[in-house]
CSV table of C-alpha atoms and ligand atoms in Angstrom, one decimal:
chain,number,residue,atom,x,y,z
A,201,MET,CA,0.8,27.4,-5.5
A,202,THR,CA,0.8,24.2,-3.4
A,203,VAL,CA,1.4,20.6,-4.7
A,204,GLY,CA,0.3,17.3,-3.3
A,205,ILE,CA,-2.3,14.6,-3.2
A,206,ASP,CA,-5.5,15.8,-4.8
A,207,LYS,CA,-7.3,12.4,-5.0
A,208,ILE,CA,-6.7,9.1,-3.3
A,209,ALA,CA,-8.4,5.7,-3.8
A,210,PHE,CA,-8.0,2.1,-2.6
A,211,PHE,CA,-8.9,-1.3,-4.1
A,212,THR,CA,-8.3,-4.8,-3.0
A,213,SER,CA,-9.5,-8.3,-3.8
A,214,PRO,CA,-13.1,-9.4,-3.2
A,215,TYR,CA,-11.8,-12.3,-1.0
A,216,TYR,CA,-10.3,-12.5,2.5
A,217,ILE,CA,-9.5,-14.9,5.3
A,218,GLU,CA,-9.8,-14.4,9.0
A,219,THR,CA,-6.3,-14.7,10.6
A,220,ALA,CA,-7.9,-16.5,13.6
A,221,ASP,CA,-8.9,-19.3,11.1
A,222,LEU,CA,-5.4,-19.3,9.7
A,223,ALA,CA,-4.0,-19.6,13.3
A,224,LYS,CA,-6.2,-22.6,14.0
A,225,ALA,CA,-5.2,-24.3,10.8
A,226,ARG,CA,-1.5,-23.7,11.6
A,227,GLY,CA,-1.8,-24.8,15.2
A,228,VAL,CA,-1.1,-21.3,16.6
A,229,ASP,CA,-2.9,-19.4,19.4
A,230,PRO,CA,-5.1,-16.9,17.5
A,231,ASN,CA,-4.1,-14.2,19.9
A,232,LYS,CA,-0.6,-14.3,18.5
A,233,TYR,CA,-1.9,-13.2,15.2
A,234,LEU,CA,-4.7,-10.9,16.5
A,235,ILE,CA,-2.8,-9.2,19.3
A,236,GLY,CA,0.9,-10.2,19.0
A,237,ILE,CA,1.1,-9.3,15.3
A,238,GLY,CA,-2.0,-7.2,15.1
A,239,GLN,CA,-3.7,-8.6,12.0
A,240,LYS,CA,-7.3,-9.6,11.9
A,241,ARG,CA,-7.9,-10.4,8.2
A,242,GLN,CA,-5.9,-10.6,5.0
A,243,SER,CA,-7.0,-10.2,1.4
A,244,VAL,CA,-6.6,-13.2,-0.8
A,245,ILE,CA,-5.9,-12.4,-4.4
A,246,PRO,CA,-7.6,-14.5,-7.0
A,247,PRO,CA,-5.9,-15.3,-10.4
A,248,THR,CA,-8.2,-12.7,-12.1
A,249,GLN,CA,-6.4,-9.9,-10.2
A,250,ASP,CA,-2.8,-8.8,-10.4
A,251,THR,CA,-1.0,-5.6,-9.8
A,252,VAL,CA,-2.2,-4.1,-13.0
A,253,THR,CA,-5.9,-4.8,-12.4
A,254,LEU,CA,-5.7,-3.9,-8.7
A,255,ALA,CA,-4.1,-0.6,-9.7
A,256,ALA,CA,-6.6,0.2,-12.4
A,257,ASN,CA,-9.6,-0.8,-10.2
A,258,ALA,CA,-8.3,1.7,-7.6
A,259,ALA,CA,-7.6,4.6,-9.9
A,260,VAL,CA,-10.8,4.3,-11.9
A,261,LYS,CA,-12.8,5.3,-8.8
A,262,VAL,CA,-11.5,8.9,-8.8
A,263,LEU,CA,-10.4,9.8,-12.4
A,264,THR,CA,-12.5,12.2,-14.4
A,265,GLN,CA,-12.2,12.6,-18.2
A,266,GLU,CA,-10.3,15.9,-17.6
A,267,ASP,CA,-7.8,14.0,-15.4
A,268,ARG,CA,-7.4,11.4,-18.1
A,269,ASP,CA,-6.6,14.1,-20.7
A,270,THR,CA,-4.2,16.0,-18.4
A,271,ILE,CA,-2.2,13.3,-16.7
A,272,ASP,CA,1.3,13.3,-18.3
A,273,MET,CA,3.0,10.7,-16.1
A,274,VAL,CA,1.7,7.3,-14.8
A,275,ILE,CA,4.0,5.8,-12.2
A,276,LEU,CA,3.4,2.3,-10.8
A,277,GLY,CA,5.3,1.5,-7.6
A,278,THR,CA,5.4,-2.3,-7.2
A,279,GLU,CA,7.7,-5.2,-6.3
A,280,THR,CA,5.2,-7.6,-7.8
A,281,GLY,CA,6.0,-7.0,-11.5
A,282,ILE,CA,3.9,-8.7,-14.1
A,283,ASP,CA,6.7,-8.9,-16.6
A,284,ASN,CA,10.5,-9.0,-16.4
A,285,SER,CA,10.7,-6.1,-18.8
A,286,LYS,CA,7.5,-4.3,-19.6
A,287,ALA,CA,6.0,-1.9,-17.0
A,288,GLY,CA,2.5,-2.6,-15.7
A,289,ALA,CA,2.0,1.2,-16.0
A,290,ILE,CA,1.6,0.9,-19.8
A,291,TYR,CA,-1.3,-1.5,-19.4
A,292,ILE,CA,-2.9,0.7,-16.6
A,293,GLN,CA,-2.6,3.7,-18.9
A,294,GLU,CA,-4.5,1.9,-21.6
A,295,LEU,CA,-7.2,0.4,-19.3
A,296,LEU,CA,-7.9,3.8,-17.8
A,297,GLY,CA,-8.0,5.6,-21.1
A,298,ILE,CA,-5.3,8.0,-20.1
A,299,THR,CA,-3.8,10.1,-22.9
A,300,GLN,CA,-0.9,8.5,-24.8
A,301,ALA,CA,1.0,11.8,-24.5
A,302,ALA,CA,2.3,10.6,-21.1
A,303,ARG,CA,5.3,8.9,-19.6
A,304,ALA,CA,4.3,5.5,-18.1
A,305,PHE,CA,6.8,3.4,-16.1
A,306,GLU,CA,7.4,1.3,-13.0
A,307,ILE,CA,9.5,1.9,-9.9
A,308,LYS,CA,10.8,-0.9,-7.7
A,309,GLN,CA,12.5,-0.7,-4.3
A,310,ALA,CA,10.6,-3.2,-2.2
A,311,CYS,CA,7.9,-1.4,-0.2
A,312,TYR,CA,9.4,2.1,-0.9
A,313,GLY,CA,8.7,2.3,-4.7
A,314,ALA,CA,5.5,4.4,-4.5
A,315,THR,CA,7.2,6.9,-2.2
A,316,ALA,CA,9.9,7.5,-4.9
A,317,GLY,CA,7.0,7.9,-7.3
A,318,VAL,CA,5.2,10.4,-5.1
A,319,GLN,CA,8.4,12.5,-4.6
A,320,MET,CA,9.1,12.4,-8.4
A,321,ALA,CA,5.5,13.4,-9.1
A,322,VAL,CA,5.6,16.4,-6.6
A,323,GLU,CA,8.8,17.7,-8.2
A,324,HIS,CA,7.4,17.3,-11.7
A,325,VAL,CA,4.2,19.2,-10.9
A,326,THR,CA,6.2,21.9,-9.1
A,327,LEU,CA,8.1,22.4,-12.3
A,328,HIS,CA,5.0,22.0,-14.5
A,329,PRO,CA,2.0,23.3,-12.5
A,330,HIS,CA,-0.6,22.3,-15.1
A,331,SER,CA,0.5,18.7,-15.1
A,332,LYS,CA,-1.1,15.9,-13.1
A,333,VAL,CA,0.7,12.7,-12.2
A,334,LEU,CA,-1.0,9.4,-11.4
A,335,VAL,CA,1.0,7.4,-8.8
A,336,ILE,CA,-0.2,3.9,-8.0
A,337,ALA,CA,1.1,1.6,-5.3
A,338,SER,CA,0.1,-1.9,-6.1
A,339,ASP,CA,1.4,-5.2,-4.8
A,340,ILE,CA,0.5,-8.7,-3.7
A,341,ALA,CA,2.4,-9.7,-0.5
A,342,ARG,CA,3.2,-13.4,-0.7
A,343,TYR,CA,5.2,-15.5,1.7
A,344,GLY,CA,5.2,-19.3,1.9
A,345,LEU,CA,2.3,-21.4,3.0
A,346,LYS,CA,2.9,-22.4,6.6
A,347,THR,CA,5.8,-20.0,7.1
A,348,ALA,CA,6.1,-17.3,9.9
A,349,GLY,CA,5.4,-14.6,7.3
A,350,GLU,CA,2.2,-16.2,6.1
A,351,VAL,CA,0.1,-14.2,8.5
A,352,THR,CA,1.5,-10.9,7.1
A,353,GLN,CA,0.3,-11.5,3.5
A,354,GLY,CA,-2.3,-9.3,1.8
A,355,GLY,CA,-2.6,-7.3,-1.4
A,356,GLY,CA,-4.2,-4.3,-3.0
A,357,ALA,CA,-3.6,-0.9,-4.5
A,358,VAL,CA,-3.7,2.8,-3.6
A,359,ALA,CA,-3.9,5.3,-6.4
A,360,MET,CA,-3.0,8.9,-5.9
A,361,LEU,CA,-3.4,11.9,-8.2
A,362,ILE,CA,-0.7,14.5,-7.6
A,363,SER,CA,-1.5,17.9,-8.8
A,364,SER,CA,-1.2,21.6,-8.0
A,365,ASP,CA,-3.6,23.1,-5.4
A,366,PRO,CA,-4.5,19.6,-4.1
A,367,GLU,CA,-7.7,18.9,-2.2
A,368,ILE,CA,-6.2,16.4,0.4
A,369,LEU,CA,-2.6,16.7,1.4
A,370,ILE,CA,0.0,19.4,0.6
A,371,LEU,CA,3.5,17.9,0.1
A,372,GLY,CA,6.8,19.2,-1.1
A,373,GLY,CA,8.5,20.1,2.1
A,374,GLN,CA,11.7,18.7,3.7
A,375,SER,CA,12.3,15.0,3.4
A,376,ALA,CA,14.9,12.9,5.2
A,377,PHE,CA,16.2,9.6,3.8
A,378,HIS,CA,18.6,6.8,4.6
A,379,SER,CA,19.7,3.7,2.5
A,380,GLU,CA,21.9,0.8,3.3
A,381,ASN,CA,22.7,-2.5,1.7
A,382,ILE,CA,21.2,-5.1,4.1
A,383,MET,CA,19.4,-8.5,3.7
A,384,ASP,CA,16.2,-8.3,5.7
A,385,PHE,CA,13.7,-9.2,3.0
A,386,TRP,CA,14.2,-10.0,-0.7
A,387,ARG,CA,12.9,-12.2,-3.5
A,388,PRO,CA,15.5,-13.9,-5.7
A,389,LEU,CA,14.6,-14.1,-9.4
A,390,TYR,CA,13.8,-17.8,-9.1
A,391,ARG,CA,11.2,-17.2,-6.4
A,392,ARG,CA,7.6,-15.9,-6.3
A,393,GLU,CA,7.6,-15.8,-2.5
A,394,ALA,CA,9.7,-13.5,-0.4
A,395,LEU,CA,12.6,-14.6,1.8
A,396,VAL,CA,12.5,-12.6,5.0
A,397,ASP,CA,14.3,-12.3,8.3
A,398,GLY,CA,11.3,-10.7,10.0
A,399,HIS,CA,12.9,-9.9,13.4
A,400,TYR,CA,16.0,-8.4,11.9
A,401,SER,CA,13.7,-6.4,9.5
A,402,THR,CA,11.7,-5.0,12.4
A,403,ASP,CA,15.0,-3.8,14.1
A,404,VAL,CA,16.3,-2.2,10.9
A,405,TYR,CA,12.9,-0.5,10.3
A,406,ILE,CA,12.9,1.0,13.8
A,407,ASP,CA,16.5,2.1,13.4
A,408,PHE,CA,15.8,3.7,10.0
A,409,PHE,CA,12.7,5.5,11.4
A,410,ASN,CA,14.8,6.9,14.2
A,411,LYS,CA,17.6,8.0,11.9
A,412,THR,CA,15.3,9.7,9.4
A,413,TRP,CA,13.1,11.3,12.1
A,414,GLN,CA,16.3,12.8,13.8
A,415,GLN,CA,17.5,14.1,10.4
A,416,TYR,CA,14.1,15.6,9.7
A,417,GLN,CA,14.0,17.3,13.0
A,418,GLN,CA,17.4,18.8,12.6
A,419,ALA,CA,16.6,20.1,9.1
A,420,THR,CA,13.3,21.6,10.0
A,421,GLY,CA,13.4,22.5,13.7
A,422,GLN,CA,10.1,20.6,14.0
A,423,SER,CA,9.3,18.2,16.9
A,424,LEU,CA,6.5,15.9,18.1
A,425,SER,CA,4.4,18.9,19.1
A,426,ASP,CA,4.2,20.0,15.4
A,427,PHE,CA,2.5,16.7,14.4
A,428,SER,CA,-1.1,15.7,14.6
A,429,ALA,CA,-0.3,12.1,13.6
A,430,PHE,CA,2.3,9.7,12.2
A,431,VAL,CA,1.5,7.1,9.6
A,432,PHE,CA,3.8,4.2,8.8
A,433,HIS,CA,4.5,1.5,6.3
A,434,LEU,CA,2.7,-1.4,7.9
A,435,PRO,CA,3.6,-4.9,6.9
A,436,PHE,CA,1.8,-5.8,10.1
A,437,THR,CA,0.3,-3.2,12.5
A,438,LYS,CA,2.6,-4.1,15.4
A,439,MET,CA,5.6,-3.0,13.4
A,440,GLY,CA,4.6,0.6,13.1
A,441,LEU,CA,3.5,0.6,16.8
A,442,LYS,CA,6.9,-0.4,17.9
A,443,ALA,CA,8.5,2.3,15.8
A,444,LEU,CA,6.2,5.0,17.1
A,445,ARG,CA,6.7,3.9,20.7
A,446,SER,CA,10.5,4.2,20.2
A,447,VAL,CA,10.2,7.9,19.7
A,448,VAL,CA,7.2,8.9,21.9
A,449,SER,CA,7.6,6.7,24.9
A,450,THR,CA,8.6,9.4,27.4
A,451,SER,CA,7.0,12.3,25.6
A,452,GLU,CA,3.9,14.3,26.8
A,453,HIS,CA,2.5,13.7,23.2
A,454,ALA,CA,2.6,9.9,23.6
A,455,ASP,CA,-1.1,9.3,24.3
A,456,ARG,CA,-2.3,11.7,21.6
A,457,LEU,CA,-0.1,10.2,18.9
A,458,LEU,CA,-0.7,6.6,19.9
A,459,HIS,CA,-4.4,7.3,19.8
A,460,GLU,CA,-4.2,8.7,16.3
A,461,PHE,CA,-2.0,5.8,15.3
A,462,ASP,CA,-4.9,3.4,16.0
A,463,PHE,CA,-7.0,5.1,13.4
A,464,SER,CA,-4.2,4.6,10.8
A,465,THR,CA,-4.2,0.9,11.3
A,466,GLN,CA,-7.9,0.2,11.0
A,467,TYR,CA,-7.8,-0.7,7.3
A,468,GLY,CA,-4.3,-2.4,7.3
A,469,GLU,CA,-5.3,-4.8,10.0
A,470,ILE,CA,-8.2,-6.1,7.9
A,471,VAL,CA,-6.5,-6.0,4.5
A,472,GLY,CA,-2.9,-7.2,5.4
A,473,ASN,CA,0.3,-6.1,3.8
A,474,LEU,CA,0.2,-4.1,0.5
A,475,TYR,CA,3.9,-3.8,0.4
A,476,THR,CA,4.5,-0.3,-1.2
A,477,GLY,CA,0.8,0.6,-0.8
A,478,SER,CA,0.8,0.0,3.0
A,479,LEU,CA,2.0,3.4,4.0
A,480,TYR,CA,-0.7,5.0,1.8
A,481,LEU,CA,-3.4,2.7,3.1
A,482,SER,CA,-2.4,3.8,6.6
A,483,LEU,CA,-2.7,7.5,5.5
A,484,LEU,CA,-6.2,6.8,4.0
A,485,SER,CA,-7.2,4.9,7.2
A,486,LEU,CA,-6.1,7.9,9.4
A,487,LEU,CA,-7.8,10.4,7.2
A,488,ALA,CA,-11.0,8.4,7.0
A,489,ASN,CA,-11.3,7.4,10.6
A,490,SER,CA,-9.8,10.1,12.9
A,491,ASP,CA,-12.2,12.8,14.0
A,492,GLN,CA,-9.4,15.0,15.4
A,493,LEU,CA,-7.8,16.2,12.2
A,494,HIS,CA,-8.2,19.8,11.0
A,495,ILE,CA,-7.2,21.7,7.9
A,496,GLY,CA,-3.5,22.6,8.1
A,497,ASP,CA,-2.6,19.8,10.5
A,498,ARG,CA,0.8,18.2,9.8
A,499,ILE,CA,1.0,14.4,9.3
A,500,GLY,CA,4.4,12.5,9.3
A,501,LEU,CA,4.9,9.7,6.8
A,502,PHE,CA,7.5,7.0,7.3
A,503,SER,CA,8.2,4.9,4.2
A,504,TYR,CA,10.4,1.8,4.4
A,505,GLY,CA,11.5,-0.6,1.7
A,506,SER,CA,13.6,-3.6,2.7
A,507,GLY,CA,17.1,-3.9,1.4
A,508,ALA,CA,16.8,-1.1,2.6
A,509,GLN,CA,15.6,2.5,1.9
A,510,GLY,CA,13.8,4.6,4.5
A,511,GLU,CA,12.3,8.1,4.1
A,512,PHE,CA,10.5,10.4,6.5
A,513,TYR,CA,8.5,13.3,5.2
A,514,SER,CA,5.4,15.2,6.0
A,515,GLY,CA,2.3,16.8,4.6
A,516,GLN,CA,-0.4,19.2,5.7
A,517,LEU,CA,-4.1,18.7,5.4
A,518,ALA,CA,-5.5,20.8,2.5
A,519,THR,CA,-8.8,22.7,2.6
A,520,GLY,CA,-10.6,20.3,0.3
A,521,PHE,CA,-10.1,17.3,2.6
A,522,LYS,CA,-13.5,15.5,3.2
A,523,ARG,CA,-13.3,12.7,5.7
A,524,GLN,CA,-16.7,11.1,5.0
A,525,LEU,CA,-16.0,10.8,1.2
A,526,LEU,CA,-12.8,8.9,1.8
A,527,LYS,CA,-14.4,6.6,4.4
A,528,THR,CA,-17.3,5.7,2.1
A,529,SER,CA,-15.0,5.1,-0.8
A,530,VAL,CA,-12.8,2.6,1.1
A,531,GLU,CA,-15.6,0.9,3.0
A,532,ASP,CA,-17.5,0.2,-0.2
A,533,VAL,CA,-14.6,-2.0,-1.2
A,534,LEU,CA,-14.2,-3.7,2.3
A,535,THR,CA,-17.8,-4.4,3.2
A,536,ASN,CA,-18.6,-6.4,0.1
A,537,ARG,CA,-15.8,-9.0,0.4
A,538,GLN,CA,-16.4,-12.7,0.6
A,539,GLN,CA,-14.8,-14.8,3.4
A,540,LEU,CA,-12.8,-17.9,2.3
A,541,THR,CA,-12.0,-21.0,4.2
A,542,ILE,CA,-8.3,-21.9,4.7
A,543,PRO,CA,-8.5,-24.8,2.1
A,544,GLU,CA,-10.2,-22.3,-0.4
A,545,TYR,CA,-7.3,-19.8,0.2
A,546,GLU,CA,-4.7,-22.5,-0.3
A,547,GLN,CA,-6.3,-23.5,-3.6
A,548,LEU,CA,-6.2,-19.9,-4.8
A,549,TYR,CA,-2.6,-19.5,-3.7
A,550,SER,CA,-1.6,-22.3,-6.1
A,551,THR,CA,-3.2,-20.7,-9.1
A,552,ASP,CA,-0.8,-17.7,-9.3
A,553,ILE,CA,-0.2,-17.1,-13.1
A,554,SER,CA,3.6,-16.7,-12.6
A,555,LEU,CA,4.0,-20.2,-11.3
A,556,HIS,CA,3.3,-21.9,-14.6
A,557,ALA,CA,4.3,-21.1,-18.2
A,558,GLY,CA,1.9,-21.8,-21.1
A,559,ASP,CA,-1.4,-20.5,-22.2
A,560,VAL,CA,-4.2,-20.1,-19.6
A,561,ASP,CA,-7.7,-18.8,-19.4
A,562,PHE,CA,-9.3,-17.8,-16.1
A,563,ASP,CA,-12.9,-17.9,-15.1
A,564,THR,CA,-13.8,-14.2,-15.0
A,565,GLN,CA,-17.4,-14.8,-14.1
A,566,LYS,CA,-16.8,-15.1,-10.3
A,567,ASP,CA,-14.9,-11.8,-9.9
A,568,GLU,CA,-17.2,-8.8,-10.2
A,569,SER,CA,-14.3,-6.3,-10.3
A,570,ARG,CA,-14.3,-3.9,-13.3
A,571,PHE,CA,-10.8,-4.7,-14.6
A,572,LEU,CA,-9.8,-8.4,-14.7
A,573,LEU,CA,-6.9,-10.5,-15.9
A,574,ALA,CA,-8.5,-13.0,-18.3
A,575,GLY,CA,-5.5,-15.1,-18.9
A,576,ARG,CA,-2.3,-15.3,-21.0
A,577,HIS,CA,-1.8,-16.5,-24.6
A,578,GLY,CA,1.6,-16.8,-26.3
A,579,GLY,CA,3.2,-15.2,-23.2
A,580,GLN,CA,0.9,-12.1,-23.5
A,581,LEU,CA,-1.3,-11.1,-20.6
A,582,LYS,CA,-5.0,-10.5,-21.5
A,583,TYR,CA,-6.7,-7.8,-19.5
A,584,VAL,CA,-10.4,-7.0,-19.8
A,585,ASP,CA,-12.7,-4.2,-18.8
A,586,SER,CA,-15.8,-6.0,-17.8
A,587,SER,CA,-18.0,-2.9,-17.9
A,588,LEU,CA,-17.7,-3.0,-21.7
A,589,LYS,CA,-19.2,-6.5,-21.7
A,590,ARG,CA,-21.9,-5.8,-19.1
A,591,GLY,CA,-22.8,-2.7,-21.1
B,656,COA,N1,-0.9,-14.0,22.5
B,656,COA,C1,-0.4,-12.7,22.3
B,656,COA,N2,0.8,-12.4,21.7
B,656,COA,C2,1.6,-13.4,21.3
B,656,COA,C3,1.2,-14.7,21.5
B,656,COA,C4,-0.1,-15.0,22.2
B,656,COA,N3,-0.5,-16.2,22.4
B,656,COA,N4,2.2,-15.5,21.1
B,656,COA,C5,3.2,-14.7,20.6
B,656,COA,N5,2.8,-13.4,20.8
B,656,COA,C6,3.5,-12.2,20.4
B,656,COA,C7,5.0,-12.2,20.7
B,656,COA,O1,5.3,-11.9,22.0
B,656,COA,C8,5.5,-11.2,19.7
B,656,COA,O2,5.2,-9.9,20.2
B,656,COA,P1,6.4,-8.8,20.3
B,656,COA,O3,7.0,-8.7,18.9
B,656,COA,O4,5.7,-7.6,20.7
B,656,COA,O5,7.4,-9.4,21.2
B,656,COA,C9,4.5,-11.3,18.5
B,656,COA,O6,3.4,-12.1,19.0
B,656,COA,C10,5.1,-12.1,17.3
B,656,COA,O7,5.7,-13.3,17.9
B,656,COA,P2,7.0,-13.9,17.3
B,656,COA,O8,7.4,-15.1,18.0
B,656,COA,O9,8.0,-12.9,17.1
B,656,COA,O10,6.5,-14.3,15.8
B,656,COA,P3,7.2,-15.0,14.6
B,656,COA,O11,8.6,-15.5,14.9
B,656,COA,O12,6.2,-16.0,14.1
B,656,COA,O13,7.4,-13.9,13.5
B,656,COA,C11,7.0,-11.9,12.2
B,656,COA,C12,6.5,-12.8,13.4
B,656,COA,C13,6.2,-10.7,12.1
B,656,COA,C14,8.4,-11.5,12.4
B,656,COA,C15,6.8,-12.8,10.9
B,656,COA,O14,5.4,-13.0,10.7
B,656,COA,C16,7.4,-12.2,9.7
B,656,COA,O15,8.6,-12.3,9.4
B,656,COA,N6,6.6,-11.4,8.8
B,656,COA,C17,7.2,-10.7,7.7
B,656,COA,C18,7.6,-9.3,8.1
B,656,COA,C19,8.1,-8.6,6.9
B,656,COA,O16,7.6,-8.7,5.9
B,656,COA,N7,9.2,-7.7,7.1
B,656,COA,C20,9.8,-7.1,6.0
B,656,COA,C21,9.0,-6.0,5.4
B,656,COA,S1,9.2,-4.5,6.2
């Protein structure tokens, strides 16, 4: 029996901005954002979407009734909680009609949370082969308006169904991890926006990648030649590129691995940072866009959550992997987005529900996503499934 990712799906907001427009509005050379940082567009999240609706909108694309009846664990990886106590996974379970005979909870460790969820899910299914676990990475990356981090915002969700005999990626092998108490990126309880020392964070990320990659090689005896590609947590695409270059620079595998890396950034550079979902969007981007991957190929995954936790692990492509299906599924979401002007984006930025206490109703007519946040009454969030209304 093998265990791993059987299904994977992505969702983001219907709105985006061009980073070249943002650069002009901030008095910056657009090439700094486009080339220096490596981001072309970023998703802008309207008030009718939060981490719960983004997650449910991703997962609903792949779940069958049989999955809903079999899933016995729903794990939400997020650092954009919708409540200081209650897990978003409970709402997601209900919205998706997943059986109540399940555990539903949330994991937070900056951008690493979903990887902890994936590892827990793999161990659970290994012990209980008939189980299925839904792991969803969902976040809204928010820095301050007019700050250096603004160009690295974004948001969205990647949902993964972990099961035995998976169709897409076989997991469960050796993993290497490293954690250390550092202050590179954090969000104090009184803030909605992250505080970040971006240059320091990049240095730590590269250091953690090198440490975990070394550990992994020592434990497995594998080396660059055993890998078809590496995918990275990508707050911005240049960050992963720097990490990859740090280990391949003098290797005969450099050209091949850097070429594959480009496929893994194609979606991230037009969506922006998903925090804990970024690594899994990179994986999806590689799987959907590379034409060099074959069944059995090994892919390395580097997960990083500031604060900080790093983990390197790998998976092998399973026999059911179908590139075109994944590509169509992601591009359906990305081709129907609406471009916003910078003033429109700034206006949406100020409507975030967590900024104001009190009752609020949102206009759900403009957002055609299936699951929507309709508002909050008496401190209770109100989610709707618009397909029920539209019949
Ligand atoms: N044309 C092309 N490239 C340009 C340029 C231009 N006109 N102007 C600058 N650049 C390049 C710089 O050379 C630099 O490239 P390098 O890193 O390869 O040297 C890059 O653009 C960024 O410039 P820099 O001056 O370092 O930008 P910055 O001080 O505004 O900060 C970040 C950039 C990424 C550090 C900042 O956006 C940030 O902190 N983001 C958040 C990151 C994060 O979330 N980290 C934690 C999670 S892991």
